[in-house]
């Protein structure tokens, strides 16, 4: 392959979860430090990073079609780097099949992008899907920019090995970042304007570390220390596993004012037989008991979850148990997915794979229930006076959009700016958003 001029401009396209958004931002910061600038909206970038997701169906196909779309009219392509979880799982194959791809970099090695770019511009194809013991974080530039809401990865990887899931293979083993590094990164984010920080991890509530006094603490300890940052107004965390929901973390929901009344706690299924086949190591009952404790600590908490329908062998009666748990909890919001067999996971080889039309029909019924509960939750907050953190302008002139403490999208009209904390009364509710009136 011929040498290529060094790229002047980049574009990072992130797919999938919030951690990919975070990784995408860090890659952008790294490229910026290399003197490469973001391409303008109508500008053709010299370097395109596809930051991919492997969690569900057709992940690789999507990457190939994205690569195809990057082809210019004259037949050339920008320098393309495939990053993220598809790179980790299928990087070598992508390199072999898509000549336009010049770099492949996994989620644990993207700090090496500058070296990979150097190799690629010299005409070599560069691949790095290592999972080094020393993490990438120490090699990334300090954070300089942040919007009013920012993500902060505190924990990465997963040791749970749910039988349907690729994450333990693509993101590696559970690793917690050190307490001091996280406080330092949070301070930078707040200094750059962040009012709200969402702590991220595949099993964020499995985070543990040593605080400044040398005490071993869990996520609740980290949250309590972050709450001491004067200009930080809100703390959130996602995604949690039921088995890592400690008593201390539950108590923090009742005690730490800056910790927002919202919990995303996936259950996946309401059937104990299916949960066992999924290797979830909790039951429907133990999950419900946990939520009761959380509600006792913070009665107004908004609950969120993830569900998979059509796991191999799922019977109609077992699916009915899933509908049952959704009704019992009354989630404020929820994500639900059709089971997708992922290569290399145990469930992909299980007997009793469910027909697509059965999955479609189950998903529709579950989503109808979820949206009924979301509407009920929002309607129950009508009349409430609360604070909205403004994230952006709304669709109409003079309209602003932000989030309530319960992570509801709220729009309102009035004088405001991005980053403001505006007091409103909630006056209208739909399943996905609410309207607020600014309080005097
Ligand atoms: N098929 C469908 N959904 C999946 N998830 C993870 N793996 C799969 C899969 N193979 C869902 C789970 C998880 C969320 C991030 O994605 O619900 O909590
Ligand atoms: Fe995947 Fe289960 Fe780990 Fe979540 S806990 S990342 S679903 S293996």
Short mmCIF file of C-alpha atoms and ligand atoms in Angstrom, two decimals:
data_model
loop_
_atom_site.label_atom_id
_atom_site.label_comp_id
_atom_site.label_asym_id
_atom_site.label_seq_id
_atom_site.Cartn_x
_atom_site.Cartn_y
_atom_site.Cartn_z
CA UNK A 1 0.00 0.00 0.00
CA UNK A 2 1.25 3.48 -0.86
CA UNK A 3 2.18 6.04 1.81
CA UNK A 4 -0.55 8.62 2.50
CA UNK A 5 -0.17 12.23 3.63
CA UNK A 6 -0.64 12.74 7.37
CA UNK A 7 -4.32 13.43 8.11
CA UNK A 8 -5.25 17.03 8.90
CA UNK A 9 -8.87 16.41 9.88
CA UNK A 10 -10.79 13.63 11.65
CA UNK A 11 -14.31 12.43 12.34
CA UNK A 12 -15.16 9.93 15.08
CA UNK A 13 -18.45 8.07 14.69
CA UNK A 14 -19.53 6.20 17.82
CA UNK A 15 -22.21 3.51 17.90
CA UNK A 16 -23.78 1.61 20.79
CA UNK A 17 -23.40 2.28 24.48
CA UNK A 18 -22.46 5.34 26.50
CA UNK A 19 -19.00 3.95 27.11
CA UNK A 20 -18.42 4.12 23.38
CA UNK A 21 -19.47 7.77 23.47
CA UNK A 22 -16.90 8.31 26.23
CA UNK A 23 -14.21 6.40 24.31
CA UNK A 24 -15.05 8.40 21.17
CA UNK A 25 -14.54 11.66 23.06
CA UNK A 26 -11.21 10.47 24.43
CA UNK A 27 -10.05 9.43 20.95
CA UNK A 28 -11.06 12.86 19.63
CA UNK A 29 -9.05 14.54 22.40
CA UNK A 30 -6.07 12.34 21.56
CA UNK A 31 -6.28 13.20 17.86
CA UNK A 32 -6.62 16.89 18.73
CA UNK A 33 -3.41 16.68 20.75
CA UNK A 34 -1.73 15.29 17.61
CA UNK A 35 -2.65 18.48 15.75
CA UNK A 36 -5.46 16.83 13.81
CA UNK A 37 -8.65 18.90 13.91
CA UNK A 38 -12.30 17.85 13.74
CA UNK A 39 -13.72 18.01 10.22
CA UNK A 40 -16.51 20.56 9.71
CA UNK A 41 -20.07 19.33 9.08
CA UNK A 42 -19.81 19.54 5.27
CA UNK A 43 -16.13 18.69 5.12
CA UNK A 44 -14.65 15.40 3.99
CA UNK A 45 -12.47 14.11 6.87
CA UNK A 46 -8.98 12.75 6.12
CA UNK A 47 -9.32 10.23 8.95
CA UNK A 48 -12.53 8.51 9.99
CA UNK A 49 -12.75 6.42 13.16
CA UNK A 50 -15.69 3.99 13.24
CA UNK A 51 -16.15 3.28 16.93
CA UNK A 52 -18.26 0.15 16.70
CA UNK A 53 -20.65 -1.91 18.84
CA UNK A 54 -20.86 -5.72 18.86
CA UNK A 55 -23.66 -6.31 21.34
CA UNK A 56 -26.40 -7.29 18.90
CA UNK A 57 -27.16 -8.51 15.40
CA UNK A 58 -25.40 -7.63 12.18
CA UNK A 59 -22.65 -5.63 13.86
CA UNK A 60 -19.99 -6.51 11.28
CA UNK A 61 -22.36 -6.06 8.30
CA UNK A 62 -23.10 -2.56 9.51
CA UNK A 63 -19.39 -1.77 9.65
CA UNK A 64 -18.86 -3.00 6.09
CA UNK A 65 -21.70 -0.84 4.83
CA UNK A 66 -20.35 2.19 6.71
CA UNK A 67 -16.95 1.58 5.11
CA UNK A 68 -18.62 1.41 1.68
CA UNK A 69 -20.41 4.69 2.29
CA UNK A 70 -17.11 6.43 3.04
CA UNK A 71 -15.90 5.76 -0.51
CA UNK A 72 -15.54 9.02 -2.41
CA UNK A 73 -16.71 9.65 -5.99
CA UNK A 74 -13.13 9.29 -7.30
CA UNK A 75 -12.92 5.82 -5.76
CA UNK A 76 -10.59 6.81 -2.92
CA UNK A 77 -11.41 6.56 0.78
CA UNK A 78 -10.28 8.48 3.84
CA UNK A 79 -7.91 6.76 6.23
CA UNK A 80 -10.34 4.46 8.03
CA UNK A 81 -9.79 3.14 11.53
CA UNK A 82 -12.20 0.53 12.90
CA UNK A 83 -12.32 0.83 16.69
CA UNK A 84 -14.58 -0.48 19.46
CA UNK A 85 -15.94 -3.93 20.14
CA UNK A 86 -16.33 -5.15 16.55
CA UNK A 87 -12.65 -4.30 16.04
CA UNK A 88 -11.81 -6.39 19.08
CA UNK A 89 -13.93 -9.35 18.00
CA UNK A 90 -13.49 -9.37 14.24
CA UNK A 91 -10.67 -6.94 13.48
CA UNK A 92 -8.40 -9.30 11.54
CA UNK A 93 -11.27 -10.47 9.38
CA UNK A 94 -12.34 -6.90 8.62
CA UNK A 95 -8.80 -6.01 7.60
CA UNK A 96 -8.71 -9.00 5.28
CA UNK A 97 -12.10 -8.25 3.72
CA UNK A 98 -12.09 -4.43 3.51
CA UNK A 99 -8.98 -3.02 1.86
CA UNK A 100 -10.05 0.54 2.71
CA UNK A 101 -9.54 -0.19 6.42
CA UNK A 102 -6.04 0.88 7.36
CA UNK A 103 -6.24 0.59 11.13
CA UNK A 104 -7.97 -1.69 13.60
CA UNK A 105 -7.87 -0.78 17.26
CA UNK A 106 -9.62 -2.42 20.22
CA UNK A 107 -11.31 -0.70 23.17
CA UNK A 108 -8.32 -1.29 25.47
CA UNK A 109 -5.61 -0.05 23.13
CA UNK A 110 -6.90 3.12 21.45
CA UNK A 111 -4.31 5.23 23.28
CA UNK A 112 -1.98 3.82 20.59
CA UNK A 113 -3.87 5.56 17.76
CA UNK A 114 -1.02 8.05 17.10
CA UNK A 115 1.44 5.17 16.46
CA UNK A 116 -1.12 3.36 14.33
CA UNK A 117 -1.71 6.50 12.26
CA UNK A 118 2.05 6.82 11.73
CA UNK A 119 2.19 3.21 10.50
CA UNK A 120 -0.83 3.67 8.27
CA UNK A 121 0.52 6.83 6.64
CA UNK A 122 3.75 4.98 5.89
CA UNK A 123 1.66 2.54 3.89
CA UNK A 124 1.38 -0.32 6.39
CA UNK A 125 -1.88 -1.63 7.77
CA UNK A 126 -1.91 -1.34 11.54
CA UNK A 127 -3.74 -3.51 14.05
CA UNK A 128 -3.79 -3.45 17.84
CA UNK A 129 -6.31 -5.51 19.77
CA UNK A 130 -4.14 -6.13 22.82
CA UNK A 131 -5.58 -5.93 26.31
CA UNK A 132 -2.51 -4.64 28.15
CA UNK A 133 -2.33 -4.98 31.94
CA UNK A 134 -1.53 -1.28 32.18
CA UNK A 135 -4.66 0.57 31.13
CA UNK A 136 -4.99 3.15 28.37
CA UNK A 137 -6.11 5.87 30.79
CA UNK A 138 -2.62 6.90 31.85
CA UNK A 139 -1.74 7.56 28.20
CA UNK A 140 -4.65 9.81 27.30
CA UNK A 141 -4.47 13.62 27.44
CA UNK A 142 -6.14 15.45 30.36
CA UNK A 143 -9.76 16.43 29.77
CA UNK A 144 -10.19 19.99 28.60
CA UNK A 145 -13.72 20.28 27.29
CA UNK A 146 -17.06 19.21 28.67
CA UNK A 147 -20.72 20.02 28.15
CA UNK A 148 -23.09 20.38 31.10
CA UNK A 149 -23.36 16.58 31.29
CA UNK A 150 -20.26 14.42 31.04
CA UNK A 151 -19.41 10.73 31.14
CA UNK A 152 -16.61 9.32 33.24
CA UNK A 153 -15.56 5.66 32.85
CA UNK A 154 -14.74 4.34 36.32
CA UNK A 155 -14.87 0.62 35.66
CA UNK A 156 -14.56 -1.48 32.58
CA UNK A 157 -15.04 -5.07 31.59
CA UNK A 158 -17.14 -7.89 32.91
CA UNK A 159 -16.50 -11.16 34.76
CA UNK A 160 -20.16 -12.24 34.86
CA UNK A 161 -20.33 -14.19 31.58
CA UNK A 162 -24.05 -14.07 30.97
CA UNK A 163 -24.48 -16.75 28.34
CA UNK A 164 -25.82 -14.39 25.64
CA UNK A 165 -23.28 -11.60 26.00
CA UNK A 166 -20.07 -10.71 24.11
CA UNK A 167 -18.91 -8.03 26.54
CA UNK A 168 -16.61 -10.24 28.66
CA UNK A 169 -14.80 -11.15 25.42
CA UNK A 170 -14.66 -7.70 23.79
CA UNK A 171 -14.03 -5.51 26.83
CA UNK A 172 -12.09 -8.00 28.91
CA UNK A 173 -12.05 -8.63 32.68
CA UNK A 174 -13.46 -6.26 35.30
CA UNK A 175 -10.99 -3.47 36.05
CA UNK A 176 -11.58 -0.48 38.37
CA UNK A 177 -9.74 2.77 37.73
CA UNK A 178 -7.95 4.22 40.78
CA UNK A 179 -9.91 6.58 43.07
CA UNK A 180 -7.39 9.42 42.81
CA UNK A 181 -7.41 9.34 38.99
CA UNK A 182 -11.19 9.52 38.98
CA UNK A 183 -11.36 12.46 41.38
CA UNK A 184 -8.76 14.24 39.23
CA UNK A 185 -10.66 13.55 36.01
CA UNK A 186 -13.94 14.66 37.61
CA UNK A 187 -12.30 17.88 38.79
CA UNK A 188 -11.14 18.57 35.23
CA UNK A 189 -14.60 17.91 33.84
CA UNK A 190 -16.25 20.18 36.39
CA UNK A 191 -13.60 22.84 35.75
CA UNK A 192 -14.49 22.60 32.05
CA UNK A 193 -18.18 23.20 32.78
CA UNK A 194 -19.74 19.82 33.63
CA UNK A 195 -22.60 20.11 36.14
CA UNK A 196 -23.57 16.45 35.98
CA UNK A 197 -21.28 13.43 35.76
CA UNK A 198 -22.47 9.95 34.86
CA UNK A 199 -20.10 7.28 36.12
CA UNK A 200 -19.79 4.51 33.55
CA UNK A 201 -18.92 0.86 33.72
CA UNK A 202 -20.20 -2.41 32.28
CA UNK A 203 -20.62 -3.35 35.96
CA UNK A 204 -20.21 0.10 37.41
CA UNK A 205 -21.38 -0.94 40.88
CA UNK A 206 -18.58 -3.52 41.04
CA UNK A 207 -16.13 -0.60 41.22
CA UNK A 208 -13.79 -0.72 44.20
CA UNK A 209 -10.69 1.15 45.17
CA UNK A 210 -8.68 2.82 47.88
CA UNK A 211 -9.72 6.31 48.92
CA UNK A 212 -7.37 9.15 49.89
CA UNK A 213 -7.23 7.85 53.49
CA UNK A 214 -6.21 4.39 52.30
CA UNK A 215 -9.59 2.79 53.01
CA UNK A 216 -11.01 0.20 50.65
CA UNK A 217 -14.29 1.63 49.35
CA UNK A 218 -17.00 0.69 46.89
CA UNK A 219 -18.87 2.83 44.38
CA UNK A 220 -20.82 4.52 47.20
CA UNK A 221 -17.51 5.72 48.69
CA UNK A 222 -16.48 7.16 45.35
CA UNK A 223 -19.87 8.85 44.94
CA UNK A 224 -19.64 10.37 48.42
CA UNK A 225 -16.21 11.80 47.59
CA UNK A 226 -17.31 13.14 44.22
CA UNK A 227 -20.29 14.80 45.91
CA UNK A 228 -17.77 16.99 47.77
CA UNK A 229 -16.81 18.78 44.52
CA UNK A 230 -18.58 22.13 45.07
CA UNK A 231 -19.51 22.86 41.45
CA UNK A 232 -20.75 19.38 40.65
CA UNK A 233 -24.53 19.34 41.00
CA UNK A 234 -25.55 15.85 39.92
CA UNK A 235 -24.11 12.35 39.95
CA UNK A 236 -25.48 9.32 38.10
CA UNK A 237 -24.08 5.87 37.37
CA UNK A 238 -24.77 3.11 34.87
CA UNK A 239 -24.93 0.10 34.22
CA UNK A 240 -25.30 -1.96 37.35
CA UNK A 241 -25.58 -5.67 38.05
CA UNK A 242 -28.05 -6.81 40.76
CA UNK A 243 -25.37 -8.92 42.47
CA UNK A 244 -23.13 -5.89 43.02
CA UNK A 245 -25.85 -3.70 44.54
CA UNK A 246 -24.29 -3.27 47.99
CA UNK A 247 -26.08 -2.06 51.14
CA UNK A 248 -23.80 0.99 51.13
CA UNK A 249 -24.79 1.95 47.62
CA UNK A 250 -28.47 1.53 48.41
CA UNK A 251 -28.05 3.70 51.51
CA UNK A 252 -26.24 6.36 49.45
CA UNK A 253 -29.44 6.82 47.43
CA UNK A 254 -31.13 8.04 50.57
CA UNK A 255 -28.22 10.06 51.91
CA UNK A 256 -26.28 11.72 49.09
CA UNK A 257 -28.31 14.64 47.80
CA UNK A 258 -26.30 14.97 44.59
CA UNK A 259 -26.90 11.34 43.68
CA UNK A 260 -29.90 11.51 41.37
CA UNK A 261 -33.02 9.42 42.11
CA UNK A 262 -32.56 7.07 39.19
CA UNK A 263 -31.34 3.50 38.95
CA UNK A 264 -30.75 1.44 35.82
CA UNK A 265 -30.74 -2.17 37.00
CA UNK A 266 -31.19 -4.74 34.22
CA UNK A 267 -33.09 -7.93 35.03
CA UNK A 268 -33.30 -9.40 31.47
CA UNK A 269 -36.13 -11.86 32.20
CA UNK A 270 -38.85 -12.53 34.77
CA UNK A 271 -38.47 -16.31 34.56
CA UNK A 272 -36.13 -18.06 37.00
CA UNK A 273 -35.50 -20.88 34.55
CA UNK A 274 -34.46 -18.41 31.85
CA UNK A 275 -32.38 -16.37 34.31
CA UNK A 276 -30.53 -19.56 35.23
CA UNK A 277 -29.92 -20.44 31.57
CA UNK A 278 -28.66 -16.88 31.11
CA UNK A 279 -26.23 -17.42 34.03
CA UNK A 280 -27.58 -14.30 35.71
CA UNK A 281 -27.05 -15.71 39.24
CA UNK A 282 -30.04 -13.84 40.67
CA UNK A 283 -33.72 -14.72 40.70
CA UNK A 284 -36.76 -12.65 39.88
CA UNK A 285 -37.59 -12.58 43.58
CA UNK A 286 -34.14 -11.50 44.76
CA UNK A 287 -34.21 -8.74 42.14
CA UNK A 288 -37.59 -7.50 43.38
CA UNK A 289 -36.39 -7.60 47.00
CA UNK A 290 -33.42 -5.46 46.01
CA UNK A 291 -35.70 -2.89 44.40
CA UNK A 292 -37.82 -2.79 47.54
CA UNK A 293 -34.71 -1.90 49.55
CA UNK A 294 -33.78 0.79 47.05
CA UNK A 295 -37.29 2.23 47.19
CA UNK A 296 -37.18 2.18 50.98
CA UNK A 297 -33.98 4.26 50.84
CA UNK A 298 -35.30 6.62 48.16
CA UNK A 299 -39.08 6.38 47.71
CA UNK A 300 -39.27 8.60 44.60
CA UNK A 301 -36.54 6.70 42.71
CA UNK A 302 -37.09 6.21 38.97
CA UNK A 303 -36.29 2.65 37.94
CA UNK A 304 -34.98 1.49 34.59
CA UNK A 305 -33.99 -1.89 33.24
CA UNK A 306 -33.02 -4.04 30.28
CA UNK A 307 -34.95 -7.03 28.96
CA UNK A 308 -34.17 -9.70 26.40
CA UNK A 309 -37.11 -11.48 24.76
CA UNK A 310 -36.83 -14.76 22.92
CA UNK A 311 -33.83 -16.22 24.74
CA UNK A 312 -33.38 -19.85 23.54
CA UNK A 313 -36.10 -22.06 25.00
CA UNK A 314 -38.24 -19.16 26.30
CA UNK A 315 -41.82 -20.44 26.45
CA UNK A 316 -44.94 -18.30 26.26
CA UNK A 317 -45.47 -18.84 30.00
CA UNK A 318 -41.89 -17.74 30.74
CA UNK A 319 -42.35 -14.65 28.59
CA UNK A 320 -45.55 -13.93 30.56
CA UNK A 321 -43.36 -13.88 33.70
CA UNK A 322 -41.25 -11.19 32.04
CA UNK A 323 -44.38 -9.12 31.38
CA UNK A 324 -45.29 -9.78 35.01
CA UNK A 325 -42.05 -8.42 36.43
CA UNK A 326 -42.30 -5.33 34.20
CA UNK A 327 -45.81 -4.71 35.57
CA UNK A 328 -44.75 -5.35 39.17
CA UNK A 329 -41.83 -2.90 39.00
CA UNK A 330 -43.57 -0.19 36.94
CA UNK A 331 -40.37 1.10 35.34
CA UNK A 332 -39.97 4.78 34.55
CA UNK A 333 -38.19 3.71 31.38
CA UNK A 334 -36.73 0.51 29.96
CA UNK A 335 -34.74 -0.99 27.14
CA UNK A 336 -35.90 -4.21 25.55
CA UNK A 337 -34.21 -6.29 22.88
CA UNK A 338 -34.82 -9.37 20.79
CA UNK A 339 -32.29 -12.04 21.67
CA UNK A 340 -29.47 -12.06 19.13
CA UNK A 341 -27.13 -15.08 18.97
CA UNK A 342 -23.59 -13.77 19.27
CA UNK A 343 -20.78 -15.88 17.84
CA UNK A 344 -18.66 -17.51 20.53
CA UNK A 345 -21.24 -17.16 23.35
CA UNK A 346 -22.75 -20.29 24.96
CA UNK A 347 -26.38 -19.31 24.24
CA UNK A 348 -25.71 -19.18 20.50
CA UNK A 349 -25.38 -23.00 20.54
CA UNK A 350 -28.35 -23.68 22.81
CA UNK A 351 -31.32 -25.69 21.59
CA UNK A 352 -34.70 -24.01 21.19
CA UNK A 353 -33.76 -20.86 19.27
CA UNK A 354 -36.96 -18.82 18.95
CA UNK A 355 -38.49 -17.94 15.57
CA UNK A 356 -38.09 -14.27 14.54
CA UNK A 357 -41.84 -13.66 14.25
CA UNK A 358 -42.38 -14.96 17.79
CA UNK A 359 -39.67 -12.63 19.06
CA UNK A 360 -41.21 -9.70 17.18
CA UNK A 361 -44.58 -10.33 18.70
CA UNK A 362 -43.18 -10.70 22.24
CA UNK A 363 -41.10 -7.56 21.88
CA UNK A 364 -44.16 -5.58 20.79
CA UNK A 365 -46.18 -6.75 23.79
CA UNK A 366 -43.34 -5.98 26.20
CA UNK A 367 -42.73 -2.55 24.69
CA UNK A 368 -46.43 -1.70 24.92
CA UNK A 369 -46.32 -2.54 28.63
CA UNK A 370 -43.11 -0.58 29.16
CA UNK A 371 -44.48 2.49 27.47
CA UNK A 372 -47.68 2.30 29.51
CA UNK A 373 -45.60 2.33 32.69
CA UNK A 374 -43.37 5.14 31.42
CA UNK A 375 -46.44 7.26 30.74
CA UNK A 376 -47.86 6.45 34.17
CA UNK A 377 -44.57 7.42 35.82
CA UNK A 378 -44.47 10.74 33.96
CA UNK A 379 -48.13 11.45 34.67
CA UNK A 380 -47.53 10.82 38.35
CA UNK A 381 -44.95 13.63 38.32
CA UNK A 382 -47.40 16.24 37.02
CA UNK A 383 -47.59 19.22 39.33
CA UNK A 384 -44.12 18.53 40.74
CA UNK A 385 -41.76 21.49 41.09
CA UNK A 386 -38.27 20.44 40.15
CA UNK A 387 -34.98 21.45 38.55
CA UNK A 388 -34.07 20.90 34.91
CA UNK A 389 -30.45 20.88 33.83
CA UNK A 390 -30.54 22.48 30.37
CA UNK A 391 -28.71 20.41 27.73
CA UNK A 392 -29.71 22.06 24.46
CA UNK A 393 -32.13 24.21 22.51
CA UNK A 394 -35.46 22.62 21.67
CA UNK A 395 -37.03 22.29 18.24
CA UNK A 396 -39.13 25.45 18.51
CA UNK A 397 -37.90 29.03 18.94
CA UNK A 398 -37.39 29.93 22.59
CA UNK A 399 -37.67 26.29 23.68
CA UNK A 400 -35.09 24.50 25.81
CA UNK A 401 -34.54 20.85 26.57
CA UNK A 402 -33.02 19.26 29.62
CA UNK A 403 -33.37 16.51 32.20
CA UNK A 404 -35.19 16.29 35.51
CA UNK A 405 -33.50 14.51 38.44
CA UNK A 406 -35.45 11.37 37.38
CA UNK A 407 -33.80 11.51 33.94
CA UNK A 408 -37.05 12.60 32.28
CA UNK A 409 -36.65 14.78 29.18
CA UNK A 410 -38.31 18.10 29.93
CA UNK A 411 -38.91 20.94 27.50
CA UNK A 412 -39.91 24.46 28.49
CA UNK A 413 -40.04 27.98 27.06
CA UNK A 414 -38.23 30.87 28.67
CA UNK A 415 -34.95 32.68 29.10
CA UNK A 416 -32.21 30.11 29.68
CA UNK A 417 -28.83 28.88 28.46
CA UNK A 418 -27.18 25.50 28.09
CA UNK A 419 -25.88 24.43 31.50
CA UNK A 420 -28.48 26.39 33.51
CA UNK A 421 -30.38 24.71 36.35
CA UNK A 422 -33.91 25.99 35.85
CA UNK A 423 -36.79 25.56 38.33
CA UNK A 424 -39.95 24.39 36.59
CA UNK A 425 -43.35 22.91 37.36
CA UNK A 426 -44.16 19.81 35.30
CA UNK A 427 -47.47 20.45 33.53
CA UNK A 428 -47.81 17.99 30.62
CA UNK A 429 -46.67 14.39 30.24
CA UNK A 430 -46.12 11.91 27.41
CA UNK A 431 -44.35 8.51 27.56
CA UNK A 432 -41.01 10.00 26.48
CA UNK A 433 -41.02 13.61 27.67
CA UNK A 434 -42.70 16.26 29.77
CA UNK A 435 -43.45 19.93 29.43
CA UNK A 436 -42.48 22.35 32.18
CA UNK A 437 -43.43 25.90 33.13
CA UNK A 438 -40.65 28.07 34.46
CA UNK A 439 -41.21 29.11 38.08
CA UNK A 440 -40.78 32.78 38.89
N1 LIG B 1 -29.06 -10.25 22.42
C1 LIG B 1 -29.95 -9.30 22.79
N2 LIG B 1 -29.70 -8.38 23.74
C2 LIG B 1 -28.49 -8.42 24.34
N3 LIG B 1 -27.96 -7.66 25.31
C3 LIG B 1 -26.71 -8.10 25.54
N4 LIG B 1 -26.42 -9.14 24.76
C4 LIG B 1 -27.52 -9.37 24.00
C5 LIG B 1 -27.83 -10.31 22.99
N5 LIG B 1 -26.97 -11.26 22.62
C6 LIG B 1 -28.69 -6.57 25.98
C7 LIG B 1 -28.87 -6.84 27.47
C8 LIG B 1 -27.90 -5.89 28.09
C9 LIG B 1 -27.94 -4.75 27.11
C10 LIG B 1 -26.78 -3.81 27.18
O1 LIG B 1 -27.97 -5.38 25.85
O2 LIG B 1 -30.20 -6.52 27.84
O3 LIG B 1 -28.27 -5.50 29.40
FE1 LIG B 2 -22.95 -8.78 29.47
FE2 LIG B 2 -23.97 -9.96 31.67
FE3 LIG B 2 -21.58 -8.72 31.78
FE4 LIG B 2 -23.84 -7.27 31.50
S1 LIG B 2 -23.29 -8.56 33.28
S2 LIG B 2 -21.90 -6.99 30.34
S3 LIG B 2 -25.07 -8.60 30.22
S4 LIG B 2 -22.05 -10.55 30.59
#
